[in-house]
Short mmCIF file of C-alpha atoms in Angstrom, two decimals:
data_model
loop_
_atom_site.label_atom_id
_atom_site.label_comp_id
_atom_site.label_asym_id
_atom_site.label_seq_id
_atom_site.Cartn_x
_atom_site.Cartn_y
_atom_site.Cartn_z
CA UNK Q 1 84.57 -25.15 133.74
CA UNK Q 2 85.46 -28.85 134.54
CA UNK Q 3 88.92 -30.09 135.02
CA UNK Q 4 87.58 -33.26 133.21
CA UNK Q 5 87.13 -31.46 130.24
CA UNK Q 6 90.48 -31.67 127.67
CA UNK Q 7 91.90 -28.34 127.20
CA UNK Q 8 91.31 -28.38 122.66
CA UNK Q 9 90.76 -25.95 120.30
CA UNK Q 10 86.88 -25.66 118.69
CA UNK Q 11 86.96 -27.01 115.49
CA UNK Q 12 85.60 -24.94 112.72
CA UNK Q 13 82.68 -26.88 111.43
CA UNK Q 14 83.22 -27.75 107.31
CA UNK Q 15 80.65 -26.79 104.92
CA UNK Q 16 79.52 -30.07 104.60
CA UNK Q 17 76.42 -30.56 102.14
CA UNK Q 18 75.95 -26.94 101.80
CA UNK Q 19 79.32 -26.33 99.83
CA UNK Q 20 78.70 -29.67 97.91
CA UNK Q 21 75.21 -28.56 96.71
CA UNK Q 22 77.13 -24.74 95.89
CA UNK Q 23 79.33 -26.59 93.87
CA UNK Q 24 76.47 -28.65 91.61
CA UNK Q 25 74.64 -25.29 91.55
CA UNK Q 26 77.62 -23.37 90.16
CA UNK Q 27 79.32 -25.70 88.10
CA UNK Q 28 82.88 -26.50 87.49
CA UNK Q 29 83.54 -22.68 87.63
CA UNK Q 30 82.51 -21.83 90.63
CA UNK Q 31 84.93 -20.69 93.20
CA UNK Q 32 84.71 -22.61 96.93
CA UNK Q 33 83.66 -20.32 99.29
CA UNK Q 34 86.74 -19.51 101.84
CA UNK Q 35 86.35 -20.47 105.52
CA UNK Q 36 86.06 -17.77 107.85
CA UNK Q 37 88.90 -16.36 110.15
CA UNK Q 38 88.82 -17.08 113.46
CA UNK Q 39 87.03 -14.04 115.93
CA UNK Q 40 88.21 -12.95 118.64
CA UNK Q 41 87.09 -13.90 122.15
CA UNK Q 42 83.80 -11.82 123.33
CA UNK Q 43 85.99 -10.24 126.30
CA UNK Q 44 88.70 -9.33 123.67
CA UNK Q 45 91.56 -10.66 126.14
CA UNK Q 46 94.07 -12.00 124.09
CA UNK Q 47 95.15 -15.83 124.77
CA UNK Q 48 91.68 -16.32 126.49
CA UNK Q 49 90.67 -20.18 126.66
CA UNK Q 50 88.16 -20.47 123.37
CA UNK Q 51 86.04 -22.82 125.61
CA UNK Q 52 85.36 -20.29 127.67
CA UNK Q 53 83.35 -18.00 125.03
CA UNK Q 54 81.46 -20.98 123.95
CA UNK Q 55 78.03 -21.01 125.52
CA UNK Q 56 76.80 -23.89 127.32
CA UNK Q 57 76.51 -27.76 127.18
CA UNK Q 58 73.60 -27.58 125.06
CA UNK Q 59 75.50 -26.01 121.84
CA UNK Q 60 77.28 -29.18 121.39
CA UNK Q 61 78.97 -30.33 117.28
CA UNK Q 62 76.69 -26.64 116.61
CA UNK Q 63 78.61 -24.06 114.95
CA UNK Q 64 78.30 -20.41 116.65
CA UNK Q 65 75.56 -17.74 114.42
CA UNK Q 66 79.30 -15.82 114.25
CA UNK Q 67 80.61 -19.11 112.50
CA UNK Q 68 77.11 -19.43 110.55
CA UNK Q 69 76.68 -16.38 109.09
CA UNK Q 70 80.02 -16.14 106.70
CA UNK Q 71 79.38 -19.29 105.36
CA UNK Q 72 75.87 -18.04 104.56
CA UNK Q 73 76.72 -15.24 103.51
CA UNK Q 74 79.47 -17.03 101.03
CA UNK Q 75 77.13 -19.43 99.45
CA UNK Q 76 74.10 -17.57 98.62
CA UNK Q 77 77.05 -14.60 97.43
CA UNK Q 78 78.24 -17.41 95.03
CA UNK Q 79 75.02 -19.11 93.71
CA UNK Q 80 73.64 -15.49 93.20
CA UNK Q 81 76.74 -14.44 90.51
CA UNK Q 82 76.23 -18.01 89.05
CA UNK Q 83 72.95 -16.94 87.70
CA UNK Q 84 73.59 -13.32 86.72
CA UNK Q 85 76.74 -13.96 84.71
CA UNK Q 86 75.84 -16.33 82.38
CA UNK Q 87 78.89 -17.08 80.93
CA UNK Q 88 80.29 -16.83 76.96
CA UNK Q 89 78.86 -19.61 76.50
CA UNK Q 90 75.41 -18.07 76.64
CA UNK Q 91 76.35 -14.84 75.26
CA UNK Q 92 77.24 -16.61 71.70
CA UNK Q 93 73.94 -18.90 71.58
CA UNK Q 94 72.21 -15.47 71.93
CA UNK Q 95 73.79 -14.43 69.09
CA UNK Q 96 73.20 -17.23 66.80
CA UNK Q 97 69.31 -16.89 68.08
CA UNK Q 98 69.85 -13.10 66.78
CA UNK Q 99 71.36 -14.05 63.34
CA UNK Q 100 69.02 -16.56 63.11
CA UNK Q 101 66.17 -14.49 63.77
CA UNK Q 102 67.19 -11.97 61.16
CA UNK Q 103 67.42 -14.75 58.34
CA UNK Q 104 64.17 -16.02 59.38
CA UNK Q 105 62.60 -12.32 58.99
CA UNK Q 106 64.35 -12.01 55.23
CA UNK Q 107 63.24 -14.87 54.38
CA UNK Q 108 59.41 -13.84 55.51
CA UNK Q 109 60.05 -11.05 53.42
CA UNK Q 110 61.17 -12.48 50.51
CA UNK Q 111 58.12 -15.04 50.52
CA UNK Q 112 55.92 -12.39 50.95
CA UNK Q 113 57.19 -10.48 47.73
CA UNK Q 114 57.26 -13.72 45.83
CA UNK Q 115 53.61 -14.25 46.31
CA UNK Q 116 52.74 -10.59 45.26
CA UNK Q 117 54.43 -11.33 43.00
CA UNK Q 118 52.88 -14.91 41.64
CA UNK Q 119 48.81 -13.34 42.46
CA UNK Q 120 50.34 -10.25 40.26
CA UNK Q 121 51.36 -13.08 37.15
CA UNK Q 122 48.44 -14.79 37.91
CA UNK Q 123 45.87 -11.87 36.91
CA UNK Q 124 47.88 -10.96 34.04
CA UNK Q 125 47.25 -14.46 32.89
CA UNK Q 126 43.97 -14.32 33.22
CA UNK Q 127 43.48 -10.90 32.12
CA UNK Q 128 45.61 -11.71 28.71
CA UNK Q 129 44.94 -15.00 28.29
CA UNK Q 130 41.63 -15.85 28.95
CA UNK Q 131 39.72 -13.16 29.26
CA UNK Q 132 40.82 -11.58 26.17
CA UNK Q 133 40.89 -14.94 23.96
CA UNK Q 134 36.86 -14.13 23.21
CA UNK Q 135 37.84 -10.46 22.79
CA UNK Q 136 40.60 -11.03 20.02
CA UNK Q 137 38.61 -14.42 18.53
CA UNK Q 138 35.76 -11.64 17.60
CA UNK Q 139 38.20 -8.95 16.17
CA UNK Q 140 39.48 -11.46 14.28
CA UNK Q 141 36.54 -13.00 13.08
CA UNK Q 142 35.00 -9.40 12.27
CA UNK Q 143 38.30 -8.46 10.05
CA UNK Q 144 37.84 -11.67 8.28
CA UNK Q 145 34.43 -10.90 7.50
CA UNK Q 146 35.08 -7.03 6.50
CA UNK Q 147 38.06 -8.76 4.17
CA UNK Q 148 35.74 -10.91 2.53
CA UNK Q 149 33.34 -8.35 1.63
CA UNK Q 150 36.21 -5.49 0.52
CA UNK Q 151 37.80 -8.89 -1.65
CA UNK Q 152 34.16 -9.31 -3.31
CA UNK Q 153 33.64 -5.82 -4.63
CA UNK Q 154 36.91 -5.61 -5.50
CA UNK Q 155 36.10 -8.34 -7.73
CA UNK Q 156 33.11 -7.13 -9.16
CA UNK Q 157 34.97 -3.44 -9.82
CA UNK Q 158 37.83 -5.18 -11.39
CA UNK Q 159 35.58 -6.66 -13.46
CA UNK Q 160 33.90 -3.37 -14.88
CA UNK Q 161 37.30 -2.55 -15.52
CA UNK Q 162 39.64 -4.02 -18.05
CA UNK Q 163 42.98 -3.05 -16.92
CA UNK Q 164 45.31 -5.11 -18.79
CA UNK Q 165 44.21 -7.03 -22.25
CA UNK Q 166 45.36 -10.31 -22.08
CA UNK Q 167 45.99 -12.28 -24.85
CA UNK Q 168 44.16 -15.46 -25.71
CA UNK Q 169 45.24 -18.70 -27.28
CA UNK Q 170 42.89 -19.00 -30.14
CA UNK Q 171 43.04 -23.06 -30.54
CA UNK Q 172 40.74 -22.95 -33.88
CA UNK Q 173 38.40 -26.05 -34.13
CA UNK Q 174 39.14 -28.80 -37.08
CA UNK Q 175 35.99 -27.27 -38.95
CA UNK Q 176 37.75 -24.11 -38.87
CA UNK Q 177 40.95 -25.34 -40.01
CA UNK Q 178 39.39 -27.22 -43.12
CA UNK Q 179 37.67 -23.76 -44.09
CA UNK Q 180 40.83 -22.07 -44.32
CA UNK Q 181 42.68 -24.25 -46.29
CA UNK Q 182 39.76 -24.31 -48.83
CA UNK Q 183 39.61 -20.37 -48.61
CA UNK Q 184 42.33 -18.90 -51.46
CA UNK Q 185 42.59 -15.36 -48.40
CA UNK Q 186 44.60 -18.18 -45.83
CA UNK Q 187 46.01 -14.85 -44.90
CA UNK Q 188 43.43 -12.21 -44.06
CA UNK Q 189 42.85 -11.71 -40.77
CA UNK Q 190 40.06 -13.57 -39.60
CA UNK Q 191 36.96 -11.81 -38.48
CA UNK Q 192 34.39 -12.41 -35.90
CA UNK Q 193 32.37 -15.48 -37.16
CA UNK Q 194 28.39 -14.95 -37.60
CA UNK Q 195 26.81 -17.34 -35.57
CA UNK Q 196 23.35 -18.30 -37.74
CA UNK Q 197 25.50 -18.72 -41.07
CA UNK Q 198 27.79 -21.21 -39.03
CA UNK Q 199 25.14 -23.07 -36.98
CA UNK Q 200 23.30 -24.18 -40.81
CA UNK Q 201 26.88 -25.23 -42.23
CA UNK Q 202 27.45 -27.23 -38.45
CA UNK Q 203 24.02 -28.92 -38.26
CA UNK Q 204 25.73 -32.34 -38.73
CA UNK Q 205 28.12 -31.96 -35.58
CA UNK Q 206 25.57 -29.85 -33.55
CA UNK Q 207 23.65 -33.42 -34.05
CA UNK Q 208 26.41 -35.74 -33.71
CA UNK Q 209 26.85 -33.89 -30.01
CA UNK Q 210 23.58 -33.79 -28.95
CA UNK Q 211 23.11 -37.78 -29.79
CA UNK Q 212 26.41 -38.58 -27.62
CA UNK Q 213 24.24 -36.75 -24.77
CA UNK Q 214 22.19 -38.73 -24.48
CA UNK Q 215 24.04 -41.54 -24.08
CA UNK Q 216 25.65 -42.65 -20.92
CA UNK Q 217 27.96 -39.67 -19.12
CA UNK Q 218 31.33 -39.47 -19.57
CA UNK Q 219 32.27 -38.91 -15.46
CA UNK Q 220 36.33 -37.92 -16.17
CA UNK Q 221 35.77 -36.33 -19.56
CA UNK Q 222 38.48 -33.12 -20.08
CA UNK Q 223 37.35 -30.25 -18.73
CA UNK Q 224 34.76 -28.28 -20.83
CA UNK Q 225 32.81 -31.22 -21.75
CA UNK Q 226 29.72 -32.58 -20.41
CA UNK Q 227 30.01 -34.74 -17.75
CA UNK Q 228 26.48 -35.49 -17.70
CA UNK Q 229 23.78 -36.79 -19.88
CA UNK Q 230 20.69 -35.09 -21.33
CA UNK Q 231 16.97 -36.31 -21.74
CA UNK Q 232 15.23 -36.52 -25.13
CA UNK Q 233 13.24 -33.12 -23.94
CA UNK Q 234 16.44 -31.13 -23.35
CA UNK Q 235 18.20 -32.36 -26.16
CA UNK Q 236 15.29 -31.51 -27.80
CA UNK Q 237 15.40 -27.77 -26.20
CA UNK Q 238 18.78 -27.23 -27.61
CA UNK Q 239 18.48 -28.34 -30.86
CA UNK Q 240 15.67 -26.01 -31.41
CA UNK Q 241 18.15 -23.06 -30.29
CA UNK Q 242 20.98 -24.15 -32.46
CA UNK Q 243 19.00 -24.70 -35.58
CA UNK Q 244 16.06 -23.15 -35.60
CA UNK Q 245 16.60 -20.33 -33.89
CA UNK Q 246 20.38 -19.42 -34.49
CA UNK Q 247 21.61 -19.66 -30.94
CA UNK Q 248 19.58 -16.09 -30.42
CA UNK Q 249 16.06 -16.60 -28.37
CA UNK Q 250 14.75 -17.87 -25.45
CA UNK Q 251 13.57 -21.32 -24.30
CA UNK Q 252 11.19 -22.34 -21.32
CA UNK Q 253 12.86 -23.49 -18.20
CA UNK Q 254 13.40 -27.00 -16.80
CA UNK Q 255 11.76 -25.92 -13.68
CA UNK Q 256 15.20 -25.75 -11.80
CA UNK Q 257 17.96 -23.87 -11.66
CA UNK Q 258 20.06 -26.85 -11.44
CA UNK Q 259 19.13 -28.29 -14.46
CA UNK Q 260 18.97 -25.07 -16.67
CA UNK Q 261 22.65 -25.07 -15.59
CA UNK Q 262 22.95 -28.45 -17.27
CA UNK Q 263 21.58 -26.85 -20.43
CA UNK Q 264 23.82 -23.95 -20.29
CA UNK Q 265 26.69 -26.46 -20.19
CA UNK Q 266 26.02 -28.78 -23.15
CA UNK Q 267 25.61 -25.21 -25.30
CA UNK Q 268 29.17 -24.42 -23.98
CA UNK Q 269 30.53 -27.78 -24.71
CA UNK Q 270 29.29 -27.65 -28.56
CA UNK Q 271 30.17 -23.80 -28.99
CA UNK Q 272 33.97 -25.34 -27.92
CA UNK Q 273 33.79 -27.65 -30.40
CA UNK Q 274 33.00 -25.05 -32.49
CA UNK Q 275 34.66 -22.00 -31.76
CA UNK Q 276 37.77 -23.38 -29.63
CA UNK Q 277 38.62 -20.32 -26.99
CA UNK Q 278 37.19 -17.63 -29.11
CA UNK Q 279 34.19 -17.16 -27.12
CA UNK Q 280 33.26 -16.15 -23.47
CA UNK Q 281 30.09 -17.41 -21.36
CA UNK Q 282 28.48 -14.01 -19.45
CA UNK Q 283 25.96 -15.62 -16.66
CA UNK Q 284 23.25 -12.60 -15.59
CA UNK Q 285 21.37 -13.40 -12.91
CA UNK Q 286 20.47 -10.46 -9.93
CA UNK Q 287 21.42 -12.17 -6.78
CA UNK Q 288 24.64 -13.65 -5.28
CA UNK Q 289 22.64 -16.91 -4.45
CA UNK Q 290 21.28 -17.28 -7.94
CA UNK Q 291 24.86 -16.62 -9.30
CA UNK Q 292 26.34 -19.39 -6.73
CA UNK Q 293 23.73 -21.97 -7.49
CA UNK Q 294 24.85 -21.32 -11.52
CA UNK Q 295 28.55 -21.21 -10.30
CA UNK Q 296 28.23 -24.86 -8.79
CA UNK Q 297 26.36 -26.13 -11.86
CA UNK Q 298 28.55 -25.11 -14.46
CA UNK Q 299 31.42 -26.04 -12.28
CA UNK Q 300 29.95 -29.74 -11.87
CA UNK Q 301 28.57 -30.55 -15.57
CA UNK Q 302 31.83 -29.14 -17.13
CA UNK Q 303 34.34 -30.51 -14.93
CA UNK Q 304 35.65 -26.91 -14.02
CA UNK Q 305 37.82 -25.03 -11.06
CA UNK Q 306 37.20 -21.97 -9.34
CA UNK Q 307 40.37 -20.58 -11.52
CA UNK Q 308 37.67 -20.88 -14.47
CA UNK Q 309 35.63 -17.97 -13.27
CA UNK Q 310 36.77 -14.87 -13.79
CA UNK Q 311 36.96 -11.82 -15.93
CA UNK Q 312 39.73 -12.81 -17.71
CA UNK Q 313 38.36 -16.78 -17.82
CA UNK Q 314 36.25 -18.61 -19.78
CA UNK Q 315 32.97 -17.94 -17.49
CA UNK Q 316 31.50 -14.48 -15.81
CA UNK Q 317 28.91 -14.38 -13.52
CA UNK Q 318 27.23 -10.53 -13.55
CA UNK Q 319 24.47 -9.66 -11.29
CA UNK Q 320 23.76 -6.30 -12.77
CA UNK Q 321 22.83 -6.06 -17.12
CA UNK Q 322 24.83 -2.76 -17.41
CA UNK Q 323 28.02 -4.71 -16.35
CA UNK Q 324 27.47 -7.78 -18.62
CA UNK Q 325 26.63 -5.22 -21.47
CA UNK Q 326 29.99 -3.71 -21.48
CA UNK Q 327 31.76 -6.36 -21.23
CA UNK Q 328 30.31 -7.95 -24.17
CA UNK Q 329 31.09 -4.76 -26.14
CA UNK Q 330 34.74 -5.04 -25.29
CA UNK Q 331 34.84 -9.10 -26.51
CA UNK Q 332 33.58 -8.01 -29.84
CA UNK Q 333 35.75 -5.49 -30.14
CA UNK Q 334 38.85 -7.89 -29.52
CA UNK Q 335 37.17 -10.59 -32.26
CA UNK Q 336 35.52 -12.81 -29.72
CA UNK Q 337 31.89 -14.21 -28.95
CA UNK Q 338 30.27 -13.62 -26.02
CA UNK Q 339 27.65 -15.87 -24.83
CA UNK Q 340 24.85 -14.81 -22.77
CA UNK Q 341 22.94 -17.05 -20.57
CA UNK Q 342 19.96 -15.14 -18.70
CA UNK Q 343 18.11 -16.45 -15.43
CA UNK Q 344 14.96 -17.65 -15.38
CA UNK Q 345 14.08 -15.22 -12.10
CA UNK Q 346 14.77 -12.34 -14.42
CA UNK Q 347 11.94 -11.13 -15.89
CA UNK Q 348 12.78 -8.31 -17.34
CA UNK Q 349 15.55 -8.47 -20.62
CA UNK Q 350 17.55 -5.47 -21.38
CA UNK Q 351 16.91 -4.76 -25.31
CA UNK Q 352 20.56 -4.11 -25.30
CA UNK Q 353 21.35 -7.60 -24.59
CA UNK Q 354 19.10 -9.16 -27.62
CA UNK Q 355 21.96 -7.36 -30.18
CA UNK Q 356 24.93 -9.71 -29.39
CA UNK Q 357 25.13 -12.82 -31.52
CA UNK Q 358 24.57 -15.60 -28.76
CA UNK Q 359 22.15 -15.62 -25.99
CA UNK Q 360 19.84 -18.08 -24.27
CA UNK Q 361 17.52 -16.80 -21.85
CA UNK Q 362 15.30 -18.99 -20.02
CA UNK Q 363 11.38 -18.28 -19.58
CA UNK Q 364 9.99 -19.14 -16.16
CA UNK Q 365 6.89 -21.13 -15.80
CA UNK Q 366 4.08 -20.06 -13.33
CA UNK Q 367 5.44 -22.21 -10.41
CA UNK Q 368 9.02 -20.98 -10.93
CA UNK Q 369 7.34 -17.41 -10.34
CA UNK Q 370 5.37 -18.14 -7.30
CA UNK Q 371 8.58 -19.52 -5.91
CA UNK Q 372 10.91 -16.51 -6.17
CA UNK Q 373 7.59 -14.35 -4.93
CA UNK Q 374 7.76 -16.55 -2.02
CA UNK Q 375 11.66 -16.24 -1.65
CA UNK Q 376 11.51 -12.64 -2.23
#
């Protein structure tokens, strides 16, 4: 040893940089590590000279491993425990992230179920809605038609059977009011008039009517008048039934249906001039197309409504004789006319029918035949 040398203590080096960069690591938490304490001297004499366990010149301002080591020791200890213990902080952000989590996977869930749910309404749409509409459309269509048909022959059966007798307004006609105050039995009952005897006494009106005809047509005339006009032929036609043969024969056809209608309603206009409501038209033809086309005439020459056709109306369409019969039995046996108008297309007359008072059939001419062969 020197005797230059000044007789100090070694400092003990600071941590210097090392214990600032510990600190930044750990944070404001973080504990400084402690210094060491100072060792004793290697030969373990107390009060030895510290300069004298130093090594040599060249260890200079360099702190001794002994010296090192703790301070190592005490920074990686600290930095270590700094990353393992992450604090409260941490521990309640991980358990937000875990609530969070779970109301993320409920709400998955729930998403999922509601679009089961939505392809589940969406098929029962389709499956009830449309793909069914053409389903039910059909049914109902099919009902409609079976209704239809039932209400038809319910028609025709109720009108083979007279369940209730209604009573009819007799409104008597001005001829027949003048022959009953000229008649000295006003009070007898009156009986079922005989149409030839009337038509000879009439031939004046029967006339008078045909004439107006042939005029111009009366367009809004009262229902159960001609609407229409006549030709000198037709006219011609009827007065041959009226007069000559007493409203009981048959006349040739006007080669359509349409216009044998038009006959069939100027004979119903004059027998309402001269029977009021004590008579009933009976239409026979065989087919439902035969009895429309008749329907639609009468309906358009007389000015009528559907209401007017009907068993219990003034105009019956039968397609069967046997039907038409019987229910021109049961008018005579109440006091009323029936009138029978007969299709040209059939060619066959029940005798039956040629008893009744008033009937006009109509006689088809060779084309009319070869038409309703073709038809047929």
């Amino acid at each position: 040893m020197s005797d230059s040398a000044p007789d100090a203590p070694l400092p003990i080096p600071s941590e210097g940089p090392r214990a600032d960069a510990n600190a930044a690591w750990n944070g404001p938490e973080a504990t400084p590590a402690e210094p060491p304490e100072p060792q004793d001297s290697p030969s373990g004499t107390p009060g030895a000279d510290p300069l004298e366990a130093t090594p040599g010149p060249g260890a200079s301002g360099a702190p001794s491993p002994a010296l090192a080591d703790p301070l190592a020791q005490a920074g990686s200890g600290t930095g270590t425990g700094s990353l393992q213990d992450p604090g409260p902080g941490a521990a309640l952000l991980q358990l937000v992230l875990g609530e969070l989590q779970q109301k993320r996977q409920l709400l998955e869930q729930e998403v999922a179920e509601l679009e089961v749910r939505r392809n589940q309404v969406q098929r029962e749409i389709h499956s009830s809605f449309a793909g069914q509409s053409d389903g039910i459309a059909r049914r109902v269509k099919g009902f409609q038609d079976y209704l239809v048909g039932a209400l038809q022959e319910l028609a025709v059966a109720a009108e083979q059977v007279e369940l209730v007798v209604q009573p009819l307004v007799v409104q008597p006609s001005p001829l027949d009011l003048e022959q009953t105050a000229g008649s000295p039995l006003s009070g007898a009952p009156a009986q079922a008039p005989a149409a030839a005897g009337l038509f000879s006494q009439d031939e004046p009106l029967i006339r008078q009517r045909l004439e107006q005809f042939l005029g111009q047509p009366d367009f809004y005339a009262d229902p159960w008048n001609l609407r229409r006009s006549l030709d000198a032929p037709t006219a011609g036609l009827l007065e041959d039934w009226f007069l000559f043969q007493g409203g009981r024969g048959a006349q040739p056809s006007t080669g359509s249906r349409n216009r044998n209608a038009l006959v069939g309603a100027a004979a119903i206009a004059i027998l309402g001039d001269l029977y009021g409501e004590r008579f009933q038209t009976l239409v026979l033809a065989g087919q439902p197309e035969r009895l429309g086309e008749w329907r639609r005439g009468l309906q358009d020459c007389l000015g009528l409504g559907r209401e007017d056709f009907g068993p219990n109306s003034g105009i019956v369409l039968f397609e069967r004789p046997d039907a038409l019969i019987e229910r021109a039995d049961r008018l005579e046996e109440r006091g009323e006319l029936p009138f029978i108008l007969v299709d040209a297309a059939e060619q066959v007359v029940d005798v039956a029918i040629l008893q009744f008072p008033l009937w006009l059939a109509f006689a088809p001419g060779p084309s009319e035949i070869a038409l309703e062969d073709d038809l047929l």
